[in-house]
Amino acid sequence: MKKLLRHFTDVIILAVAVALSAADCVFIDDYHIAQKDASGNDVYYAQAQSNVTFVLDGHIQCRTTDNAGCTTKFVFAMLVPRDWDLANNATVTYKCDIAADRNLEMPMSVIPDSQLPKWGEGRTWVQCLLGEYGVGPNVLDDMEWVVFQTDLTWNITNNQDPTYKIFVRTKTGKRNLRCKIGFFVNHTDDGFSNGTEHRKIIFATECFEVVGGKGMPIDFCNRHFNRVAPLTCLQDDYVTISYLADVELSTENNPLAASDDIYLQGHAVTTTGKVYNAPPIGQQTRMNRQNSLGRTFNLTIWPAGFFGVPADEQIDHLDYYFSNADGSKIVNQSDDDCVQLGSSNSDNELFNLKFECE
């Protein structure tokens, strides 16, 4: 019989703990990721490195005749960009209406990797979350699950239906990006069992955006024609640039949709404004199909060598596009904007990759 949650207040033990039945017992009722702008309106964005607050609401049901009792803690996890460093920047608290003071915010702390979930088969909480849910609806992998647990334990008696409210107060990261935040709840006595009665997950339907920060915006919410790895690059990094043909399969909106012969073209611009062009269309610029089942084409380059930038020059950014073998058809940022936004400000805007400074 699965069990749930025991809580001792600072003054008294609330009741004798009981195990929960296999009926649905942990619920997520709502989430709140909107922030307030200067006029007090709800907005789904925040300035880079600014303070933000996210809230999760839910409730618990206890339906059992088993009075053996249990001791356990409530578990909460959040999926955010790695750039936020949530484990070190967040303060996580919660309220519960069976506490002696239902308005008191009580602390939650990061679960150490050494504390494994009961049914995790030797995996950490983070490994279980990644294995089961990955990064949810986000299309890039540079996200992380950060897992917290209540510092206190809980006690819930049969037929109690307590509510909880979790507050996450943290700072956004340095980078401009858009992502879909995820929330997860469980408890340590269940510890990621096969059933979902005692664990729930939800991903925000809204994209949350960080603005006014560093670099070109990174979009975790939508698949684009272009992809770069690593997401942030230095002058001497090897960079893999990808063309994702299956983002749009019509040749009207994707001129290269029917082609298997894709080439990387463009130029590097230095910090002094000098321009160095990519090699001409040929074997050096031909992109490799990632596998026979998909329509993703990759080319890994060392930018300085690929564009012929002298060792004493510093690359500021790359402007690039994808081409067919004779150069008559291309895909660039304008094409991507038409697919993503329905229109574009120009026909010849190129993809852009801004390099980091040492």
XYZ file of N, CA and C in Angstrom, residues 131-305:
525
model
N 14.724 10.627 -17.523
C 14.381 9.381 -18.201
C 12.903 9.269 -18.513
N 12.065 9.771 -17.623
C 10.616 9.655 -17.792
C 10.033 10.783 -18.648
N 10.513 12.008 -18.423
C 9.880 13.172 -19.048
C 10.811 13.976 -19.943
N 12.112 13.715 -19.914
C 13.052 14.498 -20.706
C 12.975 15.971 -20.340
N 12.950 16.817 -21.355
C 12.778 18.265 -21.124
C 11.392 18.704 -21.583
N 10.443 17.765 -21.558
C 9.057 18.080 -21.874
C 8.886 18.596 -23.279
N 8.125 19.652 -23.470
C 7.868 20.181 -24.820
C 9.000 21.047 -25.361
N 10.044 21.266 -24.582
C 11.156 22.080 -25.054
C 11.941 21.331 -26.127
N 12.428 22.061 -27.118
C 13.060 21.429 -28.280
C 14.579 21.435 -28.192
N 15.137 22.056 -27.154
C 16.577 22.049 -26.927
C 16.856 21.454 -25.558
N 18.031 20.842 -25.405
C 18.323 20.068 -24.211
C 18.916 20.869 -23.058
N 19.236 22.129 -23.247
C 19.962 22.875 -22.224
C 19.034 23.345 -21.104
N 18.222 22.397 -20.614
C 17.307 22.618 -19.491
C 17.694 21.644 -18.388
N 17.273 21.913 -17.166
C 17.580 21.004 -16.064
C 16.413 20.918 -15.091
N 16.245 19.719 -14.536
C 15.320 19.513 -13.430
C 16.077 19.759 -12.130
N 15.490 20.555 -11.253
C 16.043 20.772 -9.915
C 14.992 20.298 -8.924
N 15.403 19.428 -7.996
C 14.453 18.718 -7.131
C 14.613 19.181 -5.682
N 13.491 19.490 -5.045
C 13.462 19.957 -3.662
C 12.576 19.024 -2.832
N 12.776 19.041 -1.515
C 11.901 18.323 -0.597
C 11.629 19.205 0.621
N 10.505 18.929 1.300
C 10.191 19.685 2.501
C 11.221 19.372 3.581
N 11.617 20.408 4.326
C 12.534 20.172 5.436
C 11.841 19.401 6.548
N 10.552 19.660 6.750
C 9.763 18.957 7.758
C 9.058 17.758 7.137
N 8.623 16.831 7.977
C 7.824 15.704 7.514
C 6.344 15.996 7.762
N 5.516 15.185 7.112
C 4.077 15.415 7.144
C 3.332 14.249 7.792
N 2.184 14.565 8.336
C 1.268 13.571 8.865
C -0.128 13.906 8.352
N -0.732 12.971 7.624
C -2.087 13.198 7.106
C -2.964 12.036 7.531
N -4.083 12.328 8.137
C -4.983 11.280 8.593
C -5.995 10.931 7.511
N -6.629 9.808 7.659
C -7.587 9.333 6.677
C -8.696 10.355 6.439
N -9.031 10.540 5.140
C -10.076 11.450 4.674
C -9.722 12.927 4.795
N -8.488 13.235 5.122
C -8.050 14.620 5.027
C -7.706 14.944 3.578
N -8.048 16.145 3.134
C -7.725 16.609 1.778
C -6.984 17.944 1.860
N -5.772 17.933 2.359
C -5.054 19.199 2.522
C -4.638 19.805 1.182
N -4.574 21.127 1.161
C -4.053 21.834 -0.002
C -2.625 22.282 0.295
N -1.884 22.551 -0.791
C -0.534 23.092 -0.636
C -0.329 24.192 -1.672
N 0.584 25.101 -1.377
C 0.974 26.164 -2.290
C 2.486 26.311 -2.196
N 3.164 26.138 -3.320
C 4.623 26.195 -3.357
C 5.055 27.484 -4.046
N 6.022 28.168 -3.445
C 6.550 29.424 -3.977
C 8.015 29.227 -4.375
N 8.347 29.625 -5.592
C 9.732 29.594 -6.049
C 10.151 31.024 -6.350
N 11.062 31.544 -5.548
C 11.585 32.899 -5.747
C 13.045 32.775 -6.185
N 13.334 33.285 -7.364
C 14.673 33.102 -7.911
C 15.009 34.263 -8.827
N 16.168 34.153 -9.489
C 16.570 35.121 -10.506
C 16.634 34.430 -11.855
N 16.272 35.150 -12.888
C 16.489 34.634 -14.234
C 17.983 34.681 -14.534
N 18.376 34.011 -15.619
C 19.784 33.970 -15.985
C 20.210 35.185 -16.787
N 21.395 35.080 -17.374
C 21.972 36.193 -18.126
C 21.494 36.224 -19.574
N 21.003 35.105 -20.074
C 20.783 34.984 -21.520
C 19.342 35.249 -21.934
N 19.214 35.785 -23.132
C 17.895 35.943 -23.740
C 17.409 34.582 -24.227
N 16.215 34.189 -23.813
C 15.697 32.887 -24.216
C 14.196 32.809 -24.007
N 13.606 31.774 -24.595
C 12.193 31.462 -24.414
C 12.096 29.974 -24.099
N 11.298 29.600 -23.086
C 11.221 28.188 -22.702
C 9.857 27.878 -22.113
N 9.587 26.599 -21.950
C 8.370 26.135 -21.277
C 8.783 25.470 -19.965
N 8.340 26.070 -18.876
C 8.708 25.634 -17.536
C 7.876 24.416 -17.150
N 8.483 23.483 -16.407
C 7.785 22.286 -15.954
C 7.742 22.198 -14.436
N 6.702 21.525 -13.907
C 6.535 21.324 -12.471
C 6.216 19.848 -12.206
N 6.739 19.314 -11.116
C 6.546 17.903 -10.753
C 6.387 17.807 -9.241
N 5.478 16.917 -8.787
C 5.337 16.646 -7.354
C 5.289 15.142 -7.114
N 5.799 14.751 -5.962
C 5.839 13.344 -5.538
C 6.082 13.366 -4.024
N 6.449 12.236 -3.453
C 6.854 12.226 -2.051
C 7.873 11.116 -1.843
N 8.679 11.245 -0.801
C 9.828 10.348 -0.641
C 9.425 8.915 -0.333
N 8.267 8.698 0.294
C 7.874 7.329 0.603
C 7.426 6.578 -0.651
N 6.964 7.313 -1.657
C 6.657 6.688 -2.941
C 7.929 6.594 -3.777
N 8.597 7.706 -3.983
C 9.900 7.701 -4.636
C 9.898 7.169 -6.048
N 9.042 7.730 -6.895
C 9.027 7.418 -8.316
C 8.663 5.958 -8.590
N 7.569 5.504 -7.985
C 7.070 4.156 -8.264
C 6.473 4.108 -9.664
N 6.078 2.903 -10.088
C 5.566 2.738 -11.449
C 4.246 3.470 -11.671
N 3.419 3.536 -10.657
C 2.135 4.207 -10.809
C 2.276 5.708 -10.779
N 1.232 6.405 -11.221
C 1.256 7.870 -11.228
C 0.311 8.453 -10.183
N -0.211 7.606 -9.277
C -1.145 8.106 -8.279
C -0.494 9.127 -7.353
N 0.770 8.921 -7.061
C 1.445 9.765 -6.080
C 2.453 10.711 -6.710
N 2.434 10.838 -8.024
C 3.279 11.834 -8.688
C 2.508 12.445 -9.857
N 2.689 13.715 -10.013
C 2.027 14.445 -11.093
C 3.019 15.413 -11.729
N 2.774 15.737 -12.999
C 3.639 16.646 -13.733
C 2.793 17.543 -14.612
N 3.255 18.775 -14.806
C 2.578 19.697 -15.712
C 3.628 20.615 -16.331
N 3.440 20.932 -17.614
C 4.305 21.879 -18.310
C 3.473 23.103 -18.686
N 4.041 24.262 -18.481
C 3.338 25.489 -18.822
C 3.026 25.516 -20.309
N 1.837 25.938 -20.650
C 1.474 26.080 -22.064
C 2.060 27.364 -22.642
N 2.318 28.352 -21.777
C 2.886 29.622 -22.232
C 4.414 29.521 -22.273
N 5.005 30.182 -23.254
C 6.456 30.319 -23.286
C 6.852 31.472 -22.372
N 7.789 31.206 -21.481
C 8.297 32.263 -20.615
C 9.592 32.785 -21.219
N 9.712 34.120 -21.305
C 10.834 34.718 -22.023
C 11.704 35.564 -21.097
N 13.007 35.484 -21.303
C 13.968 36.364 -20.639
C 14.465 37.357 -21.686
N 14.380 38.646 -21.369
C 14.731 39.695 -22.324
C 15.784 40.623 -21.717
N 16.414 41.416 -22.587
C 17.377 42.411 -22.126
C 18.667 41.821 -21.621
N 18.956 40.580 -22.026
C 20.147 39.910 -21.541
C 21.216 39.749 -22.600
N 21.927 38.665 -22.506
C 23.113 38.428 -23.310
C 22.783 37.551 -24.517
N 23.320 37.932 -25.677
C 23.255 37.087 -26.852
C 21.936 37.144 -27.599
N 21.929 36.450 -28.756
C 20.709 36.318 -29.535
C 19.711 35.444 -28.774
N 18.404 35.700 -28.907
C 17.418 34.885 -28.191
C 17.521 33.403 -28.578
N 17.500 32.545 -27.565
C 17.495 31.097 -27.762
C 16.074 30.604 -27.529
N 15.499 29.952 -28.517
C 14.097 29.545 -28.461
C 13.999 28.052 -28.149
N 13.626 27.737 -26.905
C 13.410 26.349 -26.498
C 12.005 25.874 -26.859
N 11.117 26.810 -27.218
C 9.702 26.479 -27.403
C 9.383 25.945 -28.793
N 10.105 26.394 -29.810
C 9.756 26.058 -31.187
C 10.955 25.521 -31.947
N 10.698 24.573 -32.837
C 11.734 24.075 -33.724
C 11.921 25.061 -34.876
N 13.179 25.339 -35.180
C 13.511 26.266 -36.254
C 14.312 25.542 -37.331
N 14.451 26.186 -38.488
C 15.263 25.601 -39.557
C 16.719 25.424 -39.118
N 17.204 26.324 -38.278
C 18.610 26.272 -37.868
C 18.737 25.865 -36.405
N 19.853 25.207 -36.095
C 20.171 24.844 -34.716
C 21.685 24.879 -34.569
N 22.148 25.319 -33.415
C 23.577 25.426 -33.154
C 23.899 24.716 -31.844
N 24.988 23.975 -31.815
C 25.469 23.337 -30.591
C 26.992 23.500 -30.514
N 27.511 23.956 -29.377
C 26.778 24.352 -28.172
C 25.986 25.630 -28.401
N 25.025 25.877 -27.498
C 24.147 27.020 -27.679
C 24.896 28.343 -27.544
N 25.939 28.355 -26.737
C 26.793 29.533 -26.614
C 28.213 29.118 -26.950
N 28.884 29.920 -27.773
C 30.154 29.509 -28.354
C 31.237 30.548 -28.126
N 32.445 30.055 -27.997
C 33.629 30.891 -27.955
C 34.343 30.824 -29.295
N 35.278 31.723 -29.476
C 36.025 31.829 -30.731
C 36.633 30.502 -31.168
N 37.180 29.739 -30.231
C 37.924 28.532 -30.592
C 37.131 27.243 -30.409
N 35.829 27.344 -30.151
C 35.006 26.142 -30.025
C 34.741 25.517 -31.393
N 34.604 24.195 -31.397
C 34.011 23.535 -32.552
C 32.497 23.707 -32.451
N 31.876 24.058 -33.557
C 30.452 24.373 -33.572
C 29.751 23.478 -34.584
N 28.652 22.869 -34.165
C 27.819 22.090 -35.086
C 26.601 22.910 -35.477
N 26.491 23.203 -36.773
C 25.351 23.944 -37.303
C 24.443 22.958 -38.030
N 23.152 23.024 -37.750
C 22.201 22.060 -38.307
C 21.087 22.756 -39.072
N 20.645 22.100 -40.136
C 19.459 22.512 -40.887
C 18.386 21.451 -40.673
N 17.236 21.851 -40.120
C 16.135 20.943 -39.813
C 15.074 21.089 -40.903
N 15.169 20.246 -41.919
C 14.284 20.376 -43.082
C 12.836 20.056 -42.749
N 12.599 19.191 -41.753
C 11.226 18.752 -41.487
C 10.434 19.738 -40.632
N 11.009 20.904 -40.305
C 10.225 21.948 -39.643
C 9.093 22.415 -40.547
N 9.338 22.431 -41.830
C 8.322 22.790 -42.825
C 8.589 21.971 -44.084
N 7.625 21.145 -44.493
C 7.839 20.198 -45.586
C 7.398 20.722 -46.948
N 6.708 21.863 -46.980
C 6.286 22.393 -48.274
C 7.415 23.204 -48.896
N 7.657 22.990 -50.182
C 8.718 23.719 -50.870
C 8.369 25.193 -51.051
N 7.106 25.526 -50.910
C 6.715 26.931 -50.996
C 7.304 27.735 -49.844
N 7.286 27.143 -48.634
C 7.808 27.828 -47.454
C 9.213 27.382 -47.081
N 9.642 26.263 -47.646
C 10.977 25.730 -47.389
C 11.567 25.301 -48.726
N 12.294 26.181 -49.406
C 12.800 25.878 -50.747
C 13.695 24.642 -50.812
N 14.254 24.210 -49.688
C 15.161 23.055 -49.684
C 14.490 21.784 -49.158
N 13.178 21.827 -49.001
C 12.471 20.704 -48.384
C 12.695 19.387 -49.109
N 12.836 19.428 -50.438
C 12.948 18.194 -51.225
C 14.396 17.825 -51.535
N 15.336 18.598 -51.026
C 16.745 18.374 -51.375
C 17.466 17.567 -50.307
N 18.350 16.683 -50.746
C 19.239 15.955 -49.841
C 20.675 16.453 -49.959
N 20.877 17.456 -50.771
C 22.210 18.004 -51.036
C 22.233 19.430 -50.497
N 22.660 19.579 -49.229
C 22.564 20.846 -48.516
C 23.977 21.360 -48.199
N 24.175 22.680 -48.345
C 25.489 23.275 -48.130
C 25.374 24.479 -47.203
N 26.397 24.654 -46.376
C 26.471 25.798 -45.478
C 27.221 26.926 -46.163
N 26.609 28.094 -46.205
C 27.219 29.267 -46.805
C 27.079 30.460 -45.860
N 27.866 31.519 -46.118
C 27.784 32.703 -45.279
C 29.135 33.345 -45.086
N 29.290 34.072 -43.991
C 30.550 34.753 -43.735
C 30.728 34.997 -42.238
N 31.980 35.207 -41.854
C 32.331 35.592 -40.492
C 32.664 37.073 -40.477
N 32.239 37.764 -39.438
C 32.523 39.188 -39.270
C 33.357 39.361 -38.004
N 34.476 40.013 -38.113
C 35.365 40.194 -36.961
C 34.951 41.410 -36.150
N 35.586 41.563 -34.994
C 35.278 42.706 -34.128
C 35.715 44.026 -34.747
N 36.595 43.975 -35.751
C 37.019 45.196 -36.451
C 36.214 45.440 -37.717
N 35.238 44.551 -37.984
C 34.370 44.745 -39.130
C 34.808 44.059 -40.407
N 35.905 43.311 -40.368
C 36.348 42.593 -41.561
C 35.450 41.387 -41.808
N 35.246 41.068 -43.088
C 34.344 39.986 -43.476
C 35.139 38.888 -44.185
N 34.938 37.643 -43.751
C 35.606 36.487 -44.354
C 34.533 35.492 -44.790
N 34.530 35.146 -46.052
C 33.477 34.303 -46.620
C 33.745 32.818 -46.403
N 32.662 32.053 -46.368
C 32.773 30.598 -46.308
C 33.361 30.077 -47.609
N 33.950 28.889 -47.614
C 34.401 28.283 -48.864
C 33.233 28.141 -49.833
N 33.514 28.056 -51.114
C 32.429 27.895 -52.093
C 31.708 26.566 -51.908
N 30.553 26.464 -52.521
C 29.783 25.220 -52.464
C 30.639 24.071 -52.965
N 30.746 23.047 -52.131
C 31.594 21.904 -52.466
C 31.686 20.957 -51.280
N 32.642 20.057 -51.318
C 32.748 19.026 -50.301
C 32.980 19.605 -48.910
N 33.723 20.696 -48.811
C 34.037 21.286 -47.525
C 32.815 21.895 -46.844
N 31.846 22.310 -47.627
C 30.665 22.969 -47.064
C 29.417 22.085 -47.096
N 29.544 20.875 -47.596
C 28.388 19.979 -47.695
C 28.002 19.474 -46.312
N 26.710 19.511 -46.013
C 26.202 19.097 -44.718
C 25.796 17.630 -44.762
N 26.017 16.936 -43.648
C 25.757 15.498 -43.572
C 24.382 15.223 -42.986
N 23.656 14.326 -43.630
C 22.340 13.944 -43.094
C 22.550 13.146 -41.812
N 21.855 13.540 -40.759
C 22.081 12.947 -39.439
C 21.746 11.467 -39.422
N 20.653 11.066 -40.033
C 20.297 9.654 -40.168
C 19.302 9.509 -41.307
N 19.062 8.266 -41.703
C 18.215 8.019 -42.874
C 16.739 8.263 -42.589
N 16.351 8.281 -41.317
C 14.943 8.434 -40.970
C 14.532 9.899 -40.845
N 15.453 10.743 -40.401
C 15.124 12.146 -40.179
C 15.567 13.032 -41.328
N 15.233 14.308 -41.204
C 15.582 15.291 -42.226
C 16.411 16.417 -41.607
N 17.370 16.017 -40.770
C 18.290 16.969 -40.158
C 19.668 16.806 -40.773
N 20.280 17.927 -41.149
C 21.598 17.935 -41.789
C 22.561 18.738 -40.914
N 23.757 18.192 -40.676
C 24.711 18.800 -39.758
C 26.048 19.065 -40.442
N 26.742 20.079 -39.958
C 28.133 20.300 -40.326
C 28.847 20.881 -39.111
N 29.916 20.211 -38.684
C 30.714 20.687 -37.556
C 31.932 21.422 -38.102
N 32.127 22.644 -37.629
C 33.213 23.469 -38.146
C 34.021 24.064 -36.997
N 35.279 24.381 -37.275
C 36.061 25.289 -36.442
C 35.980 26.628 -37.157
N 35.214 27.577 -36.628
C 34.890 28.788 -37.394
C 36.088 29.525 -37.975
N 37.149 29.695 -37.205
C 38.307 30.435 -37.710
C 38.902 29.747 -38.927
N 39.006 28.422 -38.861
C 39.555 27.683 -39.988
C 38.604 27.621 -41.162
